[in-house]
Short mmCIF file of C-alpha atoms in Angstrom, two decimals:
data_model
loop_
_atom_site.label_atom_id
_atom_site.label_comp_id
_atom_site.label_asym_id
_atom_site.label_seq_id
_atom_site.Cartn_x
_atom_site.Cartn_y
_atom_site.Cartn_z
CA MET U 1 0.24 102.36 20.47
CA PHE U 2 0.66 99.43 22.82
CA SER U 3 1.75 101.72 25.66
CA GLU U 4 -1.46 103.72 25.22
CA PHE U 5 -3.52 100.52 25.17
CA GLU U 6 -1.68 99.18 28.23
CA ALA U 7 -2.39 102.35 30.20
CA GLN U 8 -6.06 102.18 29.22
CA MET U 9 -6.42 98.53 30.27
CA SER U 10 -4.48 98.80 33.53
CA SER U 11 -5.93 102.03 34.93
CA GLU U 12 -7.38 101.62 38.42
CA ALA U 13 -8.46 105.26 38.70
CA ARG U 14 -10.43 105.12 35.43
CA PRO U 15 -11.44 101.49 34.79
CA PHE U 16 -12.03 100.63 31.16
CA PRO U 17 -15.72 99.67 30.65
CA CYS U 18 -15.17 96.33 28.89
CA VAL U 19 -14.51 94.06 31.85
CA PHE U 20 -13.88 91.11 29.50
CA GLY U 21 -11.13 92.97 27.67
CA VAL U 22 -9.52 94.08 30.93
CA ALA U 23 -9.59 90.51 32.24
CA GLY U 24 -8.06 89.26 28.99
CA TYR U 25 -5.28 91.84 29.20
CA ARG U 26 -4.47 91.11 32.85
CA GLN U 27 -4.39 87.36 32.22
CA ASP U 28 -2.25 87.73 29.07
CA GLN U 29 -4.96 86.16 26.91
CA LEU U 30 -5.10 88.94 24.30
CA ARG U 31 -3.11 88.78 21.07
CA TYR U 32 -1.87 91.79 19.10
CA LEU U 33 -1.19 92.55 15.44
CA PHE U 34 0.68 95.70 14.36
CA LEU U 35 -0.38 96.12 10.75
CA ASP U 36 1.91 98.40 8.73
CA PRO U 37 1.25 98.77 5.88
CA PHE U 38 -2.49 98.10 5.97
CA ASP U 39 -2.42 94.87 3.99
CA ILE U 40 -5.68 92.93 3.87
CA GLU U 41 -4.00 89.67 2.89
CA VAL U 42 -1.69 89.86 5.91
CA LEU U 43 -4.65 90.70 8.14
CA GLY U 44 -6.61 87.73 6.76
CA ALA U 45 -3.74 85.30 7.30
CA GLN U 46 -3.15 86.50 10.86
CA LEU U 47 -6.86 86.49 11.71
CA ALA U 48 -7.15 82.90 10.44
CA LEU U 49 -4.17 81.92 12.60
CA PHE U 50 -5.71 83.62 15.62
CA VAL U 51 -9.05 81.84 15.09
CA ALA U 52 -7.28 78.47 14.82
CA GLU U 53 -5.38 79.02 18.08
CA SER U 54 -7.87 81.18 20.01
CA ARG U 55 -9.25 78.51 22.33
CA SER U 56 -5.76 77.84 23.63
CA HIS U 57 -5.29 81.50 24.65
CA GLY U 58 -7.99 81.56 27.34
CA PRO U 59 -11.69 82.42 27.84
CA ASN U 60 -11.24 86.19 27.44
CA THR U 61 -9.14 86.28 24.29
CA SER U 62 -9.35 88.80 21.45
CA LEU U 63 -7.13 89.91 18.59
CA ILE U 64 -6.31 93.62 18.75
CA VAL U 65 -5.21 95.06 15.39
CA PHE U 66 -3.31 98.35 15.52
CA THR U 67 -2.48 100.38 12.41
CA ARG U 68 0.07 103.16 12.01
CA PRO U 69 -1.25 106.57 13.18
CA ARG U 70 -2.15 108.82 10.25
CA PRO U 71 -3.94 112.18 9.85
CA VAL U 72 -7.30 112.02 11.58
CA GLN U 73 -10.28 111.41 9.30
CA THR U 74 -14.00 111.81 9.95
CA LEU U 75 -16.05 109.23 11.79
CA ASP U 76 -17.90 108.48 8.54
CA ALA U 77 -14.59 107.77 6.78
CA TYR U 78 -13.52 105.35 9.51
CA HIS U 79 -16.95 103.72 9.43
CA ARG U 80 -16.59 103.10 5.69
CA LYS U 81 -13.04 101.82 6.16
CA MET U 82 -14.17 99.31 8.79
CA TRP U 83 -16.90 97.84 6.59
CA HIS U 84 -14.66 97.86 3.54
CA THR U 85 -12.11 95.91 5.57
CA LEU U 86 -14.66 93.33 6.71
CA ASP U 87 -15.96 92.95 3.17
CA GLN U 88 -12.45 92.37 1.84
CA LEU U 89 -11.75 89.84 4.58
CA ALA U 90 -14.92 88.01 3.56
CA GLN U 91 -13.63 87.87 -0.01
CA LEU U 92 -10.37 86.34 1.21
CA ASP U 93 -12.04 83.79 3.48
CA LYS U 94 -11.57 80.24 2.24
CA SER U 95 -13.92 78.65 4.77
CA PRO U 96 -17.69 78.23 4.25
CA TRP U 97 -19.93 80.74 6.00
CA PRO U 98 -21.22 79.10 9.22
CA ASP U 99 -24.58 77.38 8.75
CA THR U 100 -25.91 78.90 11.99
CA ILE U 101 -25.18 82.51 10.94
CA PRO U 102 -27.48 84.29 8.43
CA GLU U 103 -25.65 85.92 5.53
CA GLN U 104 -28.02 88.91 5.48
CA ILE U 105 -26.53 91.52 7.82
CA ASP U 106 -29.86 93.05 8.89
CA HIS U 107 -30.81 90.02 11.01
CA PRO U 108 -30.68 89.60 14.81
CA MET U 109 -28.53 86.46 14.50
CA TRP U 110 -25.99 87.87 12.03
CA GLU U 111 -22.36 88.13 13.12
CA PHE U 112 -19.22 88.73 11.11
CA SER U 113 -17.58 85.35 10.51
CA PHE U 114 -14.13 84.34 9.36
CA ALA U 115 -12.42 80.95 9.04
CA GLY U 116 -15.71 79.38 10.12
CA GLU U 117 -15.84 81.36 13.39
CA PRO U 118 -18.47 84.00 14.30
CA ILE U 119 -16.61 87.06 15.58
CA PHE U 120 -17.74 90.24 17.32
CA VAL U 121 -15.89 93.28 15.95
CA VAL U 122 -15.15 96.59 17.67
CA CYS U 123 -13.76 99.61 15.83
CA SER U 124 -11.92 102.37 17.73
CA THR U 125 -10.71 105.56 16.09
CA PRO U 126 -8.96 108.88 16.83
CA ALA U 127 -12.11 110.69 15.67
CA HIS U 128 -14.07 109.51 18.71
CA VAL U 129 -14.06 112.27 21.31
CA MET U 130 -17.22 112.01 23.40
CA ARG U 131 -17.27 108.20 23.36
CA GLN U 132 -13.87 107.60 24.92
CA SER U 133 -14.54 103.87 25.22
CA ARG U 134 -14.22 103.74 21.41
CA ARG U 135 -11.24 106.08 21.15
CA CYS U 136 -7.73 105.12 20.10
CA SER U 137 -4.95 107.24 18.57
CA THR U 138 -5.19 105.18 15.39
CA PHE U 139 -7.72 103.10 13.46
CA THR U 140 -7.96 99.93 15.55
CA LEU U 141 -10.01 96.76 15.19
CA THR U 142 -10.75 94.20 17.88
CA PHE U 143 -11.85 90.70 16.85
CA GLN U 144 -13.52 88.76 19.67
CA PRO U 145 -14.77 85.22 18.94
CA ARG U 146 -18.46 84.71 19.70
CA TRP U 147 -17.65 81.67 21.85
CA VAL U 148 -15.97 84.01 24.37
CA PHE U 149 -19.36 85.56 25.15
CA GLU U 150 -21.04 82.17 25.26
CA LYS U 151 -18.63 81.06 27.97
CA ILE U 152 -18.78 84.15 30.18
CA LEU U 153 -22.46 84.96 29.59
CA GLY U 154 -23.68 81.39 29.71
CA THR U 155 -26.51 81.99 32.18
CA GLU U 156 -29.12 84.73 32.47
CA LYS U 157 -27.77 85.68 35.90
CA ALA U 158 -24.18 85.96 34.63
CA ALA U 159 -25.23 87.95 31.57
CA THR U 160 -27.33 90.40 33.60
CA ALA U 161 -24.51 90.98 36.08
CA ALA U 162 -21.87 91.43 33.36
CA PHE U 163 -23.90 93.90 31.32
CA ALA U 164 -24.78 95.88 34.45
CA GLN U 165 -21.10 96.14 35.34
CA VAL U 166 -20.15 97.30 31.84
CA ARG U 167 -22.92 99.90 31.83
CA GLU U 168 -21.91 101.13 35.30
CA ARG U 169 -18.38 101.73 34.01
CA LEU U 170 -19.51 103.30 30.73
CA ILE U 171 -21.48 106.12 32.34
CA PRO U 172 -18.50 107.92 33.97
CA TYR U 173 -16.02 106.87 31.26
CA ASP U 174 -17.79 108.42 28.28
CA SER U 175 -18.98 112.00 27.87
CA THR U 176 -22.16 110.73 26.25
CA SER U 177 -24.76 108.28 27.50
CA PRO U 178 -24.44 104.57 26.66
CA SER U 179 -25.59 103.83 23.12
CA PRO U 180 -29.14 102.44 22.87
CA LEU U 181 -27.74 100.07 20.22
CA LEU U 182 -25.84 98.08 22.83
CA GLY U 183 -27.73 94.91 23.64
CA ARG U 184 -27.69 91.14 23.70
CA TYR U 185 -26.93 89.01 20.71
CA GLY U 186 -30.04 87.47 19.18
CA ALA U 187 -32.56 89.92 20.63
CA ALA U 188 -35.35 90.41 18.10
CA ASP U 189 -34.97 94.21 18.08
CA GLY U 190 -31.14 94.16 18.17
CA ARG U 191 -28.53 94.08 15.43
CA GLU U 192 -24.93 93.09 16.14
CA TYR U 193 -23.54 95.04 13.19
CA GLN U 194 -24.76 98.29 14.74
CA GLN U 195 -22.53 97.69 17.76
CA TYR U 196 -19.33 97.29 15.75
CA PHE U 197 -19.04 101.04 15.14
CA LEU U 198 -20.71 103.49 17.52
CA THR U 199 -20.87 107.18 16.72
CA ASP U 200 -19.87 109.92 19.16
CA ASP U 201 -23.47 110.65 20.12
CA ASN U 202 -26.77 108.80 20.14
CA HIS U 203 -28.53 110.85 17.48
CA THR U 204 -26.77 110.04 14.23
CA GLU U 205 -26.20 106.30 14.34
CA THR U 206 -24.69 104.96 11.11
CA GLY U 207 -26.04 101.91 9.32
CA CYS U 208 -24.21 99.24 7.35
CA PRO U 209 -23.36 99.83 3.66
CA PHE U 210 -23.75 96.13 2.79
CA ALA U 211 -26.78 93.85 2.68
CA LYS U 212 -24.33 90.93 2.85
CA LEU U 213 -20.59 90.64 2.63
CA ALA U 214 -18.98 89.47 -0.61
CA HIS U 215 -18.02 86.06 0.76
CA ASN U 216 -15.73 83.83 -1.33
CA GLU U 217 -15.61 86.06 -4.38
CA THR U 218 -12.38 86.95 -6.18
CA SER U 219 -9.68 87.82 -3.67
CA PRO U 220 -8.84 91.53 -3.61
CA ALA U 221 -5.43 92.97 -4.28
CA LYS U 222 -3.56 94.43 -1.38
CA ASP U 223 -5.44 97.34 0.06
CA ARG U 224 -3.31 100.23 -1.17
CA GLU U 225 -6.18 102.71 -1.06
CA GLN U 226 -6.90 102.06 2.62
CA ALA U 227 -3.20 102.33 3.49
CA ALA U 228 -3.04 105.84 2.08
#
């Protein structure tokens, strides 16, 4: 799985659209978790450790979570698995939800948060075909702290240039046009949760199954169902 990821990040002939991820890879600022079996408690412990150490890794850091390849499921199944995972992580979280982040998901300022840190999440799956920028040979989650964007997109000029570069790379990389859901955090008509999981086309975008995550409720048992 790492060899596939490495080839994707290092390709000069076919540059990966996320320039921040490529920069993080090249500067050895990314961190990796190979989760087998798919154990939510292990994921929560490792994500908390990453959050605690993230600022020491560099300005383009992310945690890439690979799972063992299994028979390919539908996009809807992977979408449900992603949100189920985030909900279970929220149940495990021992830190208070950040005061600056609304708990209601359908809000322009909402962001998944863990260990007190707002985090942008990206889900890649083997069911993605047209949207190659979200394709991986296994169910994969990327956790990118919100402060990473605040550092690299700190000015309007920097943000405009960065988004233009990403969009320029997306057009030849994917076999479908860039999703209209991609946008800037906090925009009144935008929702971060919609960007976590993008479908293979722009006609059947999938919503979120939760109004809010079950933060600080009873911790779940190990996720045997999702490992199957």
